[in-house]
Coordinates of C-alpha atoms and ligand atoms in Angstrom, one line a residue:
Chain P
M1 CA 1.3 8.7 22.6
M2 CA 5.0 8.8 23.3
S3 CA 5.7 10.8 26.4
Q4 CA 8.9 12.8 26.7
A5 CA 9.6 11.6 30.2
T6 CA 11.0 8.2 29.7
M7 CA 11.8 5.7 32.5
S8 CA 14.3 3.6 30.7
R9 CA 17.3 4.8 28.8
Y10 CA 16.3 2.6 25.9
V11 CA 14.1 4.0 23.2
I12 CA 13.3 0.6 21.9
Q13 CA 13.2 -2.7 23.7
V14 CA 12.5 -5.8 21.7
E15 CA 11.4 -8.9 23.7
N16 CA 11.1 -12.4 22.3
L17 CA 10.1 -11.2 18.9
D18 CA 8.9 -13.9 16.5
V19 CA 7.8 -13.1 13.0
F20 CA 6.2 -15.6 10.7
Y21 CA 5.2 -15.4 7.1
G22 CA 2.5 -18.0 7.0
E23 CA 4.2 -21.1 8.2
K24 CA 7.7 -19.8 7.6
Q25 CA 9.4 -18.3 10.6
A26 CA 11.5 -15.3 9.6
L27 CA 12.6 -14.1 13.1
D28 CA 13.1 -16.3 16.2
K29 CA 13.0 -14.9 19.8
I30 CA 14.8 -11.7 19.1
Q31 CA 16.0 -9.7 22.1
M32 CA 17.5 -6.2 21.6
S33 CA 17.6 -2.9 23.3
I34 CA 18.4 0.3 21.5
E35 CA 19.6 3.5 23.2
E36 CA 18.6 7.0 22.2
N37 CA 20.8 8.9 19.7
T38 CA 22.8 5.9 18.5
V39 CA 23.2 4.4 15.1
V40 CA 22.6 0.6 15.1
A41 CA 23.7 -1.4 12.1
L42 CA 22.0 -4.6 11.2
I43 CA 24.2 -7.0 9.2
G44 CA 23.9 -10.6 8.0
P45 CA 23.5 -12.6 4.9
S46 CA 20.6 -12.2 2.5
G47 CA 17.3 -13.6 3.8
C48 CA 18.4 -13.7 7.4
G49 CA 15.6 -11.3 8.5
K50 CA 17.1 -7.9 8.7
S51 CA 14.4 -6.2 6.7
T52 CA 11.7 -8.2 8.6
F53 CA 13.2 -6.9 11.9
L54 CA 13.3 -3.3 10.6
R55 CA 9.7 -3.4 9.4
A56 CA 8.6 -4.9 12.6
L57 CA 9.7 -1.7 14.3
N58 CA 7.2 0.5 12.4
R59 CA 4.7 -2.2 11.8
M60 CA 5.0 -2.2 8.1
N61 CA 4.8 -5.9 8.2
D62 CA 1.2 -5.6 9.2
M63 CA 0.3 -4.9 5.6
I64 CA 1.3 -8.4 4.5
P65 CA -1.8 -10.5 5.2
S66 CA 0.1 -13.7 6.1
V67 CA 2.3 -12.1 8.8
R68 CA 2.0 -13.2 12.4
I69 CA 3.9 -11.7 15.2
N70 CA 4.6 -12.8 18.8
G71 CA 6.5 -11.0 21.5
A72 CA 6.7 -7.3 22.3
I73 CA 8.4 -4.2 21.1
T74 CA 8.4 -1.4 23.6
M75 CA 9.0 2.2 22.8
H76 CA 8.9 4.6 25.7
D77 CA 7.4 1.8 27.8
E78 CA 4.5 1.2 25.5
N79 CA 4.1 -2.0 23.5
I80 CA 3.7 -0.9 19.9
Y81 CA 1.8 -4.2 19.2
D82 CA -0.8 -3.4 21.8
K83 CA -4.3 -3.1 20.5
S84 CA -4.7 0.5 21.7
I85 CA -1.8 1.7 19.5
D86 CA -2.6 4.0 16.6
V87 CA -0.4 2.6 13.8
E88 CA -0.4 5.9 11.9
M89 CA 0.9 7.8 14.9
L90 CA 3.5 5.1 15.5
R91 CA 4.8 5.5 11.9
K92 CA 4.9 9.2 12.3
E93 CA 7.4 8.7 15.1
V94 CA 9.3 5.9 13.4
G95 CA 10.3 7.1 9.9
M96 CA 11.7 4.9 7.2
V97 CA 14.0 5.3 4.3
F98 CA 14.0 2.5 1.6
Q99 CA 16.6 0.7 -0.4
A100 CA 15.7 2.4 -3.7
P101 CA 14.9 6.1 -3.7
N102 CA 11.1 6.4 -4.0
P103 CA 10.1 10.0 -4.3
F104 CA 6.5 10.8 -5.1
P105 CA 6.0 12.0 -8.7
K106 CA 5.5 15.5 -7.4
S107 CA 7.8 18.5 -7.1
I108 CA 10.7 18.6 -4.7
Y109 CA 8.8 21.0 -2.4
D110 CA 5.7 18.9 -2.4
N111 CA 7.6 15.7 -1.6
V112 CA 9.0 17.2 1.6
A113 CA 5.8 19.0 2.5
Y114 CA 3.8 15.9 1.9
G115 CA 4.0 14.4 5.4
P116 CA 3.3 17.6 7.3
R117 CA 0.4 18.4 4.9
V118 CA -1.2 14.9 5.4
H119 CA -0.8 15.4 9.2
G120 CA -2.8 18.7 9.0
E121 CA -0.3 21.5 8.4
K122 CA -1.8 24.1 6.0
N123 CA 0.0 27.3 6.8
R124 CA 2.2 28.1 3.9
K125 CA 4.9 29.8 5.9
V126 CA 5.2 27.0 8.3
L127 CA 5.5 24.5 5.4
D128 CA 8.2 26.7 3.8
E129 CA 10.1 26.5 7.0
I130 CA 9.7 22.8 7.4
V131 CA 10.8 22.2 3.8
E132 CA 13.9 24.3 4.2
R133 CA 14.9 22.9 7.5
S134 CA 14.4 19.3 6.4
L135 CA 16.3 19.8 3.2
R136 CA 19.1 21.5 5.1
Q137 CA 19.2 18.6 7.6
A138 CA 19.4 16.2 4.6
A139 CA 22.3 18.2 3.1
L140 CA 20.3 18.8 0.0
W141 CA 19.2 22.4 0.4
D142 CA 22.0 24.1 -1.5
E143 CA 21.6 21.8 -4.4
V144 CA 17.9 22.3 -4.9
K145 CA 17.0 25.6 -3.3
D146 CA 16.6 27.3 -6.7
R147 CA 14.4 24.6 -8.2
L148 CA 12.0 23.5 -5.5
K149 CA 9.2 23.4 -8.0
D150 CA 11.0 21.0 -10.3
R151 CA 10.0 17.4 -10.4
A152 CA 11.7 15.2 -7.8
T153 CA 12.1 12.4 -10.4
G154 CA 14.5 14.6 -12.3
L155 CA 17.1 14.5 -9.5
S156 CA 20.1 12.1 -9.5
G157 CA 19.8 8.9 -7.5
G158 CA 21.8 10.2 -4.7
Q159 CA 19.9 13.4 -4.5
Q160 CA 16.6 11.5 -4.6
Q161 CA 17.7 9.4 -1.7
R162 CA 18.6 12.5 0.3
L163 CA 15.2 14.0 -0.7
C164 CA 13.6 10.8 0.7
I165 CA 15.5 11.4 3.9
A166 CA 14.4 15.0 4.0
R167 CA 10.8 13.8 3.4
T168 CA 11.1 11.5 6.4
L169 CA 12.7 14.2 8.6
A170 CA 9.8 16.6 7.7
V171 CA 7.4 14.5 9.8
E172 CA 9.8 14.9 12.8
P173 CA 10.2 11.3 13.7
E174 CA 12.1 10.2 16.7
I175 CA 13.6 7.1 15.2
I176 CA 14.7 6.6 11.6
L177 CA 14.8 3.1 10.0
M178 CA 17.0 2.7 6.9
D179 CA 16.9 -0.4 4.8
E180 CA 20.2 -0.5 2.7
P181 CA 19.8 3.2 1.9
T182 CA 23.0 3.4 -0.1
S183 CA 23.0 0.1 -2.0
A184 CA 21.6 1.7 -5.1
L185 CA 24.0 4.7 -5.0
D186 CA 27.5 5.6 -6.3
P187 CA 30.4 6.0 -3.8
I188 CA 30.2 9.8 -3.7
S189 CA 26.5 9.8 -2.9
T190 CA 27.1 7.0 -0.4
A191 CA 29.8 9.1 1.4
K192 CA 27.4 12.0 1.5
I193 CA 24.7 9.9 3.1
E194 CA 27.1 8.4 5.6
E195 CA 28.2 11.8 6.6
L196 CA 24.6 12.8 6.9
I197 CA 23.8 9.9 9.2
Q198 CA 26.6 11.0 11.6
E199 CA 24.9 14.5 11.7
L200 CA 21.4 13.1 12.2
K201 CA 22.4 10.8 15.0
R202 CA 22.6 13.9 17.3
K203 CA 18.8 14.3 17.0
F204 CA 17.5 10.9 16.0
T205 CA 18.0 7.3 16.7
I206 CA 18.9 5.5 13.6
I207 CA 18.7 1.8 12.7
I208 CA 20.3 0.9 9.4
V209 CA 20.5 -2.3 7.5
T210 CA 23.6 -2.7 5.4
H211 CA 25.4 -5.3 3.4
N212 CA 28.6 -3.3 3.5
M213 CA 30.6 -4.1 6.6
Q214 CA 33.0 -1.2 6.1
Q215 CA 29.9 1.0 6.1
A216 CA 28.6 -0.6 9.4
A217 CA 32.1 -0.1 10.9
R218 CA 32.3 3.5 9.7
I219 CA 28.9 4.8 10.8
S220 CA 27.4 2.7 13.6
D221 CA 27.8 2.7 17.3
R222 CA 26.4 -0.8 17.7
T223 CA 26.1 -3.6 15.3
A224 CA 23.7 -6.6 15.3
F225 CA 24.5 -9.7 13.4
F226 CA 21.5 -11.8 12.2
L227 CA 21.7 -15.3 10.8
S228 CA 18.7 -17.3 9.6
G229 CA 16.2 -15.4 11.7
E230 CA 18.3 -15.4 14.9
L231 CA 20.1 -12.5 16.4
V232 CA 23.5 -14.1 16.9
E233 CA 25.4 -11.2 18.5
E234 CA 24.8 -7.5 19.2
D235 CA 27.6 -5.4 20.6
Q236 CA 29.5 -2.1 20.3
T237 CA 30.6 -1.9 16.7
D238 CA 34.3 -1.9 17.3
H239 CA 34.1 -4.8 19.7
L240 CA 32.0 -6.8 17.4
F241 CA 34.4 -6.4 14.5
S242 CA 37.6 -6.7 16.4
N243 CA 36.6 -9.3 19.0
P244 CA 33.4 -11.2 18.1
H245 CA 32.2 -13.6 20.7
D246 CA 30.4 -16.0 18.4
Q247 CA 32.2 -18.2 15.9
R248 CA 29.5 -17.5 13.3
T249 CA 30.0 -13.8 13.6
E250 CA 33.7 -14.2 13.1
D251 CA 33.1 -16.4 10.1
Y252 CA 30.8 -13.8 8.6
I253 CA 32.8 -10.7 9.2
T254 CA 36.0 -12.3 7.9
G255 CA 34.1 -13.3 4.8
R256 CA 34.1 -17.0 5.3
F257 CA 30.4 -17.2 4.3
G258 CA 27.5 -15.0 3.3
Chain Z
M1 CA 42.3 -23.3 -46.6
K2 CA 40.1 -21.2 -48.8
N3 CA 38.4 -24.1 -50.4
H4 CA 37.8 -25.7 -47.1
S5 CA 36.1 -22.7 -45.7
L6 CA 33.9 -22.3 -48.8
A7 CA 32.9 -25.9 -48.5
T8 CA 31.9 -25.4 -44.9
L9 CA 29.9 -22.2 -45.8
G10 CA 28.1 -24.1 -48.5
R11 CA 26.3 -26.1 -45.9
F12 CA 24.7 -23.0 -44.6
R13 CA 23.6 -21.7 -48.0
R14 CA 19.9 -21.1 -48.4
K15 CA 17.9 -23.8 -50.2
R16 CA 14.7 -22.6 -51.8
T17 CA 12.3 -25.1 -50.5
L18 CA 8.5 -24.9 -50.4
G19 CA 8.6 -24.1 -46.7
R20 CA 10.8 -21.1 -47.4
V21 CA 8.4 -19.7 -50.1
W22 CA 5.6 -20.1 -47.7
E23 CA 7.6 -18.4 -45.0
S24 CA 8.3 -15.4 -47.2
M25 CA 4.6 -15.1 -48.1
I26 CA 3.4 -14.9 -44.5
P27 CA 4.4 -11.2 -43.9
K28 CA 2.6 -10.2 -47.1
F29 CA -0.5 -12.0 -46.1
L30 CA -0.4 -10.4 -42.7
L31 CA 0.1 -7.0 -44.3
A32 CA -2.9 -7.5 -46.5
C33 CA -5.0 -8.3 -43.4
A34 CA -3.8 -5.1 -41.8
L35 CA -4.6 -3.1 -44.9
V36 CA -8.2 -4.3 -44.9
S37 CA -9.0 -2.4 -41.8
V38 CA -7.0 0.7 -42.8
L39 CA -8.6 0.8 -46.2
T40 CA -12.1 0.3 -44.8
T41 CA -11.5 3.2 -42.4
L42 CA -10.3 5.4 -45.2
G43 CA -13.3 4.3 -47.3
I44 CA -15.7 5.2 -44.6
V45 CA -14.1 8.6 -44.0
G46 CA -14.1 9.2 -47.8
T47 CA -17.7 8.4 -48.2
L48 CA -18.6 10.5 -45.2
L49 CA -16.7 13.4 -46.6
K50 CA -18.1 13.1 -50.1
E51 CA -21.7 13.0 -48.9
T52 CA -21.2 15.6 -46.3
I53 CA -19.7 18.0 -48.8
S54 CA -22.6 17.4 -51.2
F55 CA -25.0 18.0 -48.3
F56 CA -23.4 21.4 -47.6
T57 CA -23.9 22.4 -51.2
K58 CA -27.6 22.4 -50.5
V59 CA -27.7 23.5 -46.8
S60 CA -25.5 26.4 -45.5
L61 CA -22.8 25.3 -43.1
F62 CA -23.5 28.3 -41.0
D63 CA -27.2 27.5 -40.6
Y64 CA -26.2 23.9 -39.8
I65 CA -23.8 24.9 -37.0
T66 CA -25.9 27.7 -35.5
G67 CA -29.4 26.6 -36.2
T68 CA -31.6 25.6 -33.2
K69 CA -34.3 23.8 -35.1
W70 CA -33.8 20.3 -36.5
T71 CA -36.7 19.0 -38.6
A72 CA -34.7 17.1 -41.2
L73 CA -37.3 14.4 -41.7
F74 CA -40.2 16.8 -42.3
N75 CA -41.4 17.5 -45.9
E76 CA -39.3 19.9 -47.8
A77 CA -41.2 23.0 -47.1
Q78 CA -40.8 22.6 -43.4
Q79 CA -37.3 21.2 -43.3
S80 CA -34.8 22.9 -41.0
F81 CA -31.2 21.8 -40.5
G82 CA -29.9 23.4 -37.3
V83 CA -27.8 20.7 -35.6
L84 CA -27.6 22.3 -32.2
P85 CA -30.6 20.4 -30.7
L86 CA -29.0 17.1 -31.6
I87 CA -25.7 18.2 -30.1
A88 CA -27.6 19.5 -27.0
G89 CA -29.3 16.2 -26.7
T90 CA -26.1 14.3 -27.0
L91 CA -24.3 16.4 -24.5
L92 CA -27.2 16.2 -22.0
V93 CA -27.1 12.4 -22.1
T94 CA -23.3 12.4 -21.9
G95 CA -23.3 14.8 -19.0
I96 CA -25.8 12.7 -17.0
A97 CA -23.7 9.6 -17.9
A98 CA -20.6 11.4 -16.7
L99 CA -22.2 12.2 -13.4
V100 CA -23.1 8.6 -12.9
A101 CA -20.0 6.9 -14.3
I102 CA -17.1 9.1 -13.1
P103 CA -17.7 8.9 -9.4
I104 CA -18.8 5.3 -9.4
G105 CA -16.1 4.2 -11.8
L106 CA -13.4 5.9 -9.9
A107 CA -14.6 4.6 -6.6
S108 CA -14.7 1.1 -8.0
A109 CA -11.1 1.5 -9.3
I110 CA -9.9 2.8 -5.9
Y111 CA -11.6 -0.1 -4.2
L112 CA -10.2 -2.7 -6.6
S113 CA -6.7 -1.3 -6.6
E114 CA -6.2 -0.2 -3.0
Y115 CA -8.7 -2.1 -0.8
A116 CA -9.8 -5.4 -2.4
N117 CA -7.7 -8.3 -1.5
P118 CA -6.2 -10.1 -4.5
K119 CA -8.8 -12.9 -4.4
V120 CA -11.7 -10.4 -4.7
R121 CA -9.9 -8.5 -7.4
K122 CA -9.4 -11.7 -9.4
V123 CA -13.1 -12.3 -9.4
V124 CA -14.4 -8.8 -9.8
K125 CA -12.2 -7.6 -12.6
P126 CA -13.3 -10.2 -15.1
I127 CA -16.9 -9.5 -14.1
L128 CA -16.4 -5.9 -14.9
E129 CA -15.0 -6.8 -18.3
V130 CA -17.9 -9.1 -19.0
L131 CA -20.3 -6.2 -18.1
A132 CA -18.4 -4.1 -20.7
G133 CA -19.4 -6.7 -23.3
V134 CA -23.2 -6.7 -22.6
P135 CA -25.0 -5.8 -25.9
T136 CA -26.2 -2.2 -25.6
I137 CA -29.7 -3.1 -26.7
V138 CA -30.0 -5.0 -23.4
Y139 CA -29.0 -1.8 -21.6
G140 CA -31.6 0.1 -23.7
F141 CA -34.4 -2.2 -22.6
F142 CA -33.1 -2.0 -19.0
A143 CA -33.5 1.8 -19.2
L144 CA -37.0 1.7 -20.7
T145 CA -38.5 -1.1 -18.7
F146 CA -36.7 -0.6 -15.3
I147 CA -35.1 2.7 -14.8
T148 CA -37.8 4.8 -16.4
P149 CA -40.7 3.2 -14.4
L150 CA -38.6 3.6 -11.3
L151 CA -37.9 7.3 -12.0
R152 CA -41.6 7.8 -12.7
T153 CA -42.5 6.6 -9.2
I154 CA -40.6 9.7 -8.0
L155 CA -41.5 12.1 -10.9
P156 CA -44.9 10.9 -12.1
D157 CA -45.1 13.7 -14.7
M158 CA -42.1 12.6 -16.6
G159 CA -42.6 11.1 -20.0
V160 CA -41.8 7.5 -21.0
F161 CA -39.0 8.8 -23.2
N162 CA -36.5 11.1 -21.4
A163 CA -32.9 12.0 -21.3
V164 CA -32.2 11.2 -17.7
S165 CA -33.1 7.5 -17.9
A166 CA -31.0 7.0 -21.0
G167 CA -28.2 9.1 -19.4
I168 CA -28.1 7.0 -16.2
V169 CA -28.0 3.8 -18.2
V170 CA -25.3 5.0 -20.6
G171 CA -23.4 5.9 -17.4
I172 CA -23.9 2.4 -16.1
M173 CA -22.7 1.1 -19.4
I174 CA -19.4 3.0 -19.2
I175 CA -18.7 2.3 -15.5
P176 CA -16.8 -0.9 -16.3
L177 CA -14.6 0.8 -18.9
I178 CA -13.7 3.7 -16.6
A179 CA -13.2 1.4 -13.6
S180 CA -11.1 -1.0 -15.5
L181 CA -8.8 1.5 -17.2
S182 CA -8.5 3.6 -14.0
E183 CA -7.6 0.5 -12.1
D184 CA -4.9 -0.3 -14.6
A185 CA -3.5 3.2 -14.2
M186 CA -3.6 2.9 -10.4
S187 CA -2.1 -0.5 -10.3
A188 CA 0.8 0.8 -12.4
V189 CA 1.8 3.1 -9.5
P190 CA 4.8 1.4 -7.9
R191 CA 4.3 -0.2 -4.5
S192 CA 7.4 1.5 -3.3
I193 CA 5.7 4.9 -3.5
R194 CA 2.7 3.6 -1.5
E195 CA 5.1 2.2 1.1
A196 CA 6.8 5.6 1.4
A197 CA 3.5 7.2 2.2
Y198 CA 2.4 4.4 4.7
A199 CA 5.8 4.7 6.4
M200 CA 5.1 8.4 7.0
G201 CA 1.9 7.5 8.9
C202 CA -0.7 7.9 6.1
T203 CA -3.9 6.0 6.3
K204 CA -5.1 3.9 3.5
L205 CA -7.5 6.5 2.3
E206 CA -4.8 9.2 2.3
V207 CA -2.5 6.9 0.4
A208 CA -5.3 6.2 -2.1
L209 CA -6.4 9.8 -2.6
K210 CA -3.2 11.8 -2.1
V211 CA -0.6 9.5 -3.6
V212 CA -2.1 6.9 -5.9
V213 CA -4.8 9.0 -7.6
P214 CA -2.5 12.0 -8.3
A215 CA 0.2 9.7 -9.5
A216 CA -2.2 7.9 -11.9
L217 CA -4.1 11.0 -12.8
S218 CA -3.2 11.0 -16.5
G219 CA -4.4 7.4 -17.0
I220 CA -7.5 8.2 -14.9
I221 CA -8.5 11.3 -16.9
A222 CA -7.8 9.4 -20.1
S223 CA -10.2 6.7 -19.0
F224 CA -12.9 9.4 -18.3
V225 CA -12.4 10.9 -21.8
L226 CA -12.5 7.5 -23.5
G227 CA -15.6 6.6 -21.5
L228 CA -17.4 9.8 -22.4
S229 CA -16.4 9.4 -26.0
R230 CA -18.2 6.1 -25.9
A231 CA -21.2 7.8 -24.3
I232 CA -21.3 10.3 -27.1
G233 CA -21.3 7.5 -29.7
E234 CA -23.7 5.3 -27.8
T235 CA -26.7 4.6 -30.0
M236 CA -29.0 1.8 -28.9
I237 CA -29.8 3.0 -25.4
V238 CA -30.7 6.6 -26.5
T239 CA -32.7 5.4 -29.4
I240 CA -34.8 3.2 -27.2
A241 CA -35.1 5.3 -24.1
A242 CA -34.5 9.0 -24.8
G243 CA -37.1 9.6 -27.5
A244 CA -36.9 11.2 -30.9
T245 CA -37.7 14.8 -30.2
P246 CA -34.8 17.1 -31.2
R247 CA -35.0 19.9 -28.6
M248 CA -32.7 22.6 -27.2
T249 CA -33.1 21.8 -23.6
L250 CA -31.2 21.2 -20.4
D251 CA -34.1 19.6 -18.7
P252 CA -33.2 15.9 -18.2
T253 CA -36.8 14.8 -17.9
D254 CA -37.6 16.0 -21.4
S255 CA -37.6 13.7 -24.4
I256 CA -34.7 14.6 -26.7
Q257 CA -32.8 13.2 -29.7
T258 CA -29.1 12.6 -29.9
M259 CA -27.0 12.6 -33.0
T260 CA -26.8 8.9 -33.0
S261 CA -30.5 8.3 -32.6
F262 CA -31.3 10.7 -35.4
I263 CA -29.1 8.7 -37.7
V264 CA -30.9 5.5 -36.7
Q265 CA -34.3 7.1 -37.2
A266 CA -33.3 8.5 -40.6
A267 CA -31.5 5.4 -41.8
T268 CA -34.3 3.1 -40.9
G269 CA -37.0 5.4 -42.5
D270 CA -37.2 5.5 -46.2
H271 CA -35.6 8.5 -47.8
S272 CA -34.6 8.5 -51.4
F273 CA -31.0 8.3 -52.2
G274 CA -29.7 11.8 -52.8
S275 CA -32.4 13.6 -50.9
I276 CA -31.4 16.3 -48.4
A277 CA -32.6 14.2 -45.5
Y278 CA -30.4 11.4 -46.8
G279 CA -27.5 13.8 -46.9
A280 CA -28.2 14.9 -43.4
I281 CA -27.4 11.4 -42.1
Y282 CA -23.9 11.9 -43.4
A283 CA -23.5 15.4 -42.1
V284 CA -24.6 14.3 -38.6
G285 CA -22.4 11.3 -38.9
M286 CA -19.5 13.5 -39.7
T287 CA -20.2 15.8 -36.8
L288 CA -20.3 12.8 -34.5
F289 CA -17.1 11.5 -36.0
I290 CA -15.4 14.8 -35.3
F291 CA -16.6 14.8 -31.7
T292 CA -15.4 11.3 -30.9
L293 CA -12.2 11.8 -32.8
L294 CA -11.4 14.9 -30.8
M295 CA -12.2 13.1 -27.6
N296 CA -9.9 10.3 -28.5
L297 CA -7.1 12.7 -29.4
L298 CA -7.7 14.5 -26.2
A299 CA -7.4 11.2 -24.2
Q300 CA -4.1 10.4 -26.0
Y301 CA -2.8 13.9 -25.5
I302 CA -3.6 13.8 -21.8
S303 CA -2.0 10.4 -21.2
R304 CA 1.1 11.4 -23.1
R305 CA 1.5 15.0 -21.8
F306 CA 0.9 14.1 -18.2
K307 CA 2.5 10.7 -18.2
E308 CA 4.3 10.1 -14.9
E309 CA 7.8 8.8 -14.7
Y310 CA 8.2 6.8 -11.5
Ligands
LIG1 N1 6.4 -11.0 2.0 C1 7.0 -12.2 2.4 N2 6.3 -13.3 2.3 C2 6.9 -14.5 2.6 N3 8.2 -14.6 3.0 C3 8.9 -13.5 3.1 C4 8.4 -12.2 2.8 N4 9.3 -11.3 3.0 C5 10.4 -11.9 3.4 N5 10.2 -13.3 3.5 C6 11.1 -14.3 3.9 O1 11.6 -14.0 5.2 C7 13.0 -14.2 5.3 C8 13.7 -12.9 5.8 O2 13.5 -11.9 4.8 P1 14.1 -10.5 4.9 O3 13.6 -9.7 3.7 O4 13.8 -10.0 6.2 O5 15.6 -10.7 4.7 P2 16.8 -9.7 4.6 O6 17.8 -10.1 5.7 O7 16.3 -8.3 4.6 O8 17.5 -10.1 3.2 P3 18.2 -9.1 2.2 O9 19.5 -8.9 2.7 O10 18.2 -10.0 0.9 O11 17.3 -7.9 2.0 C9 13.4 -14.7 4.0 O12 13.6 -16.1 4.0 C10 12.3 -14.3 3.1 O13 12.2 -15.2 2.0
LIG2 MG1 16.3 -6.7 3.1

């Protein structure tokens, strides 16, 4: 579906995206372009539409019956809302990590092997390799390599979240969406995941929602500020924080509201 | 100071009013109500035990457990008390019921929990629960007057009374139970786990079969066991539709007799108090009780042992 030879340097181009929940408009004419191998942070007060935007990118919003979407999201010059798009294939390319760690009630190994298995990989050796590689990429391998058969729900919260990242990596996506992945974690686990994101950026494009502006400043290349369904400003992270163009952005990042 | 505080406290001192007496009696009353059912159960088990023991002073336990001929209601010279034919009949009907109820019950649960939109579920679930409340005699007549004639159009040689018709209808009877309990177990699987699977590119069917069903497996299996324990104890349908011919057979088109329908037959016939045939009712009752008790313990064990922590 997604050809390697790409014409534009953008992996994702969002054009005039509107999202409605029933009558309520959650996103209004969003325009954004995202380059390959960057980390983009989405910030903004609660309810401004960050999660809605993120979930538009892998069409998770489709599962809510009342949702209506206008506009286009182009990945590698294909509109992902086109009728011909295979949503499962899209989600394989656009992985997602959620706010609260949500491992399957299975073993550590089976969690990571789950995606490849569903997509048809049966060879035990290949699966072993995928599991090890994904766990290494998620900086979890050393902690769990001796207990791959243990239940994933027995891991700490931070380990569970890294397991969820490994599980996402195992499907070999191109883009990874993260919705406040550290908001349920302690500072040490958070630091580990931030470090991990820096590593992952070399191979993946990462879009991350965060309520923590220091986090956005630390890990992202670009930052987008949302307010009541609008994309107010999107810029290089250091510019946006040091020299915001819009008054509302300045008010938000200086803590005057939100 | 001291006086003052005592005076204040006095205002909170209890006064023995009528209301208070009444209030203190309520827990005792409720306890008495609870005891009624506990004592009744103990009484039943006690009677069952006493009569069963007295039965086994006249009939050897070994012959009872290993015998393949059950003629308890014949005259004394021809009486034989091998319970295996009754157990075989019971298991045959239960097996057929399982073949019907487990796939259909599980499929209904998957549909309700994963596919049906909330409006459909709101209508269908109560209907299922109403079905679970249909008197079993209605199911019995359904078996005899609808399923059996229907089956006899395919198998003209089959008798009016047969295990398969009763088994199918017992299965139909326990579908709502299995569907409803399995659906409860599947709905208890957190949405976040489903989302994780969808976000990896799983289809709805993959999410249902490879995430939700395994995650809810303990509850689902417990629902099977409970359903089958009801099938074992089911009385009316088998009495009406399966016949009264104790027989060691695996042929579902045969007429058979289950433990429950023997008890009905014996209890509605006239056998003098204290006769061996009378004692046989209790022995079979005890056997049945042990079966269903074990099934229920198994269901509890499964749902506890394999309980998922999400
Ligand atoms: N399933 C839904 N049905 C109806 N309205 C919804 C639904 N999900 C979100 N909304 C509404 O859409 C708007 C945007 O919600 P969204 O979850 O995208 O916000 P958010 O920026 O992620 O907020 P938070 O920081 O609290 O996670 C909110 O007003 C919210 O109430
Ligand atoms: Mg959100």
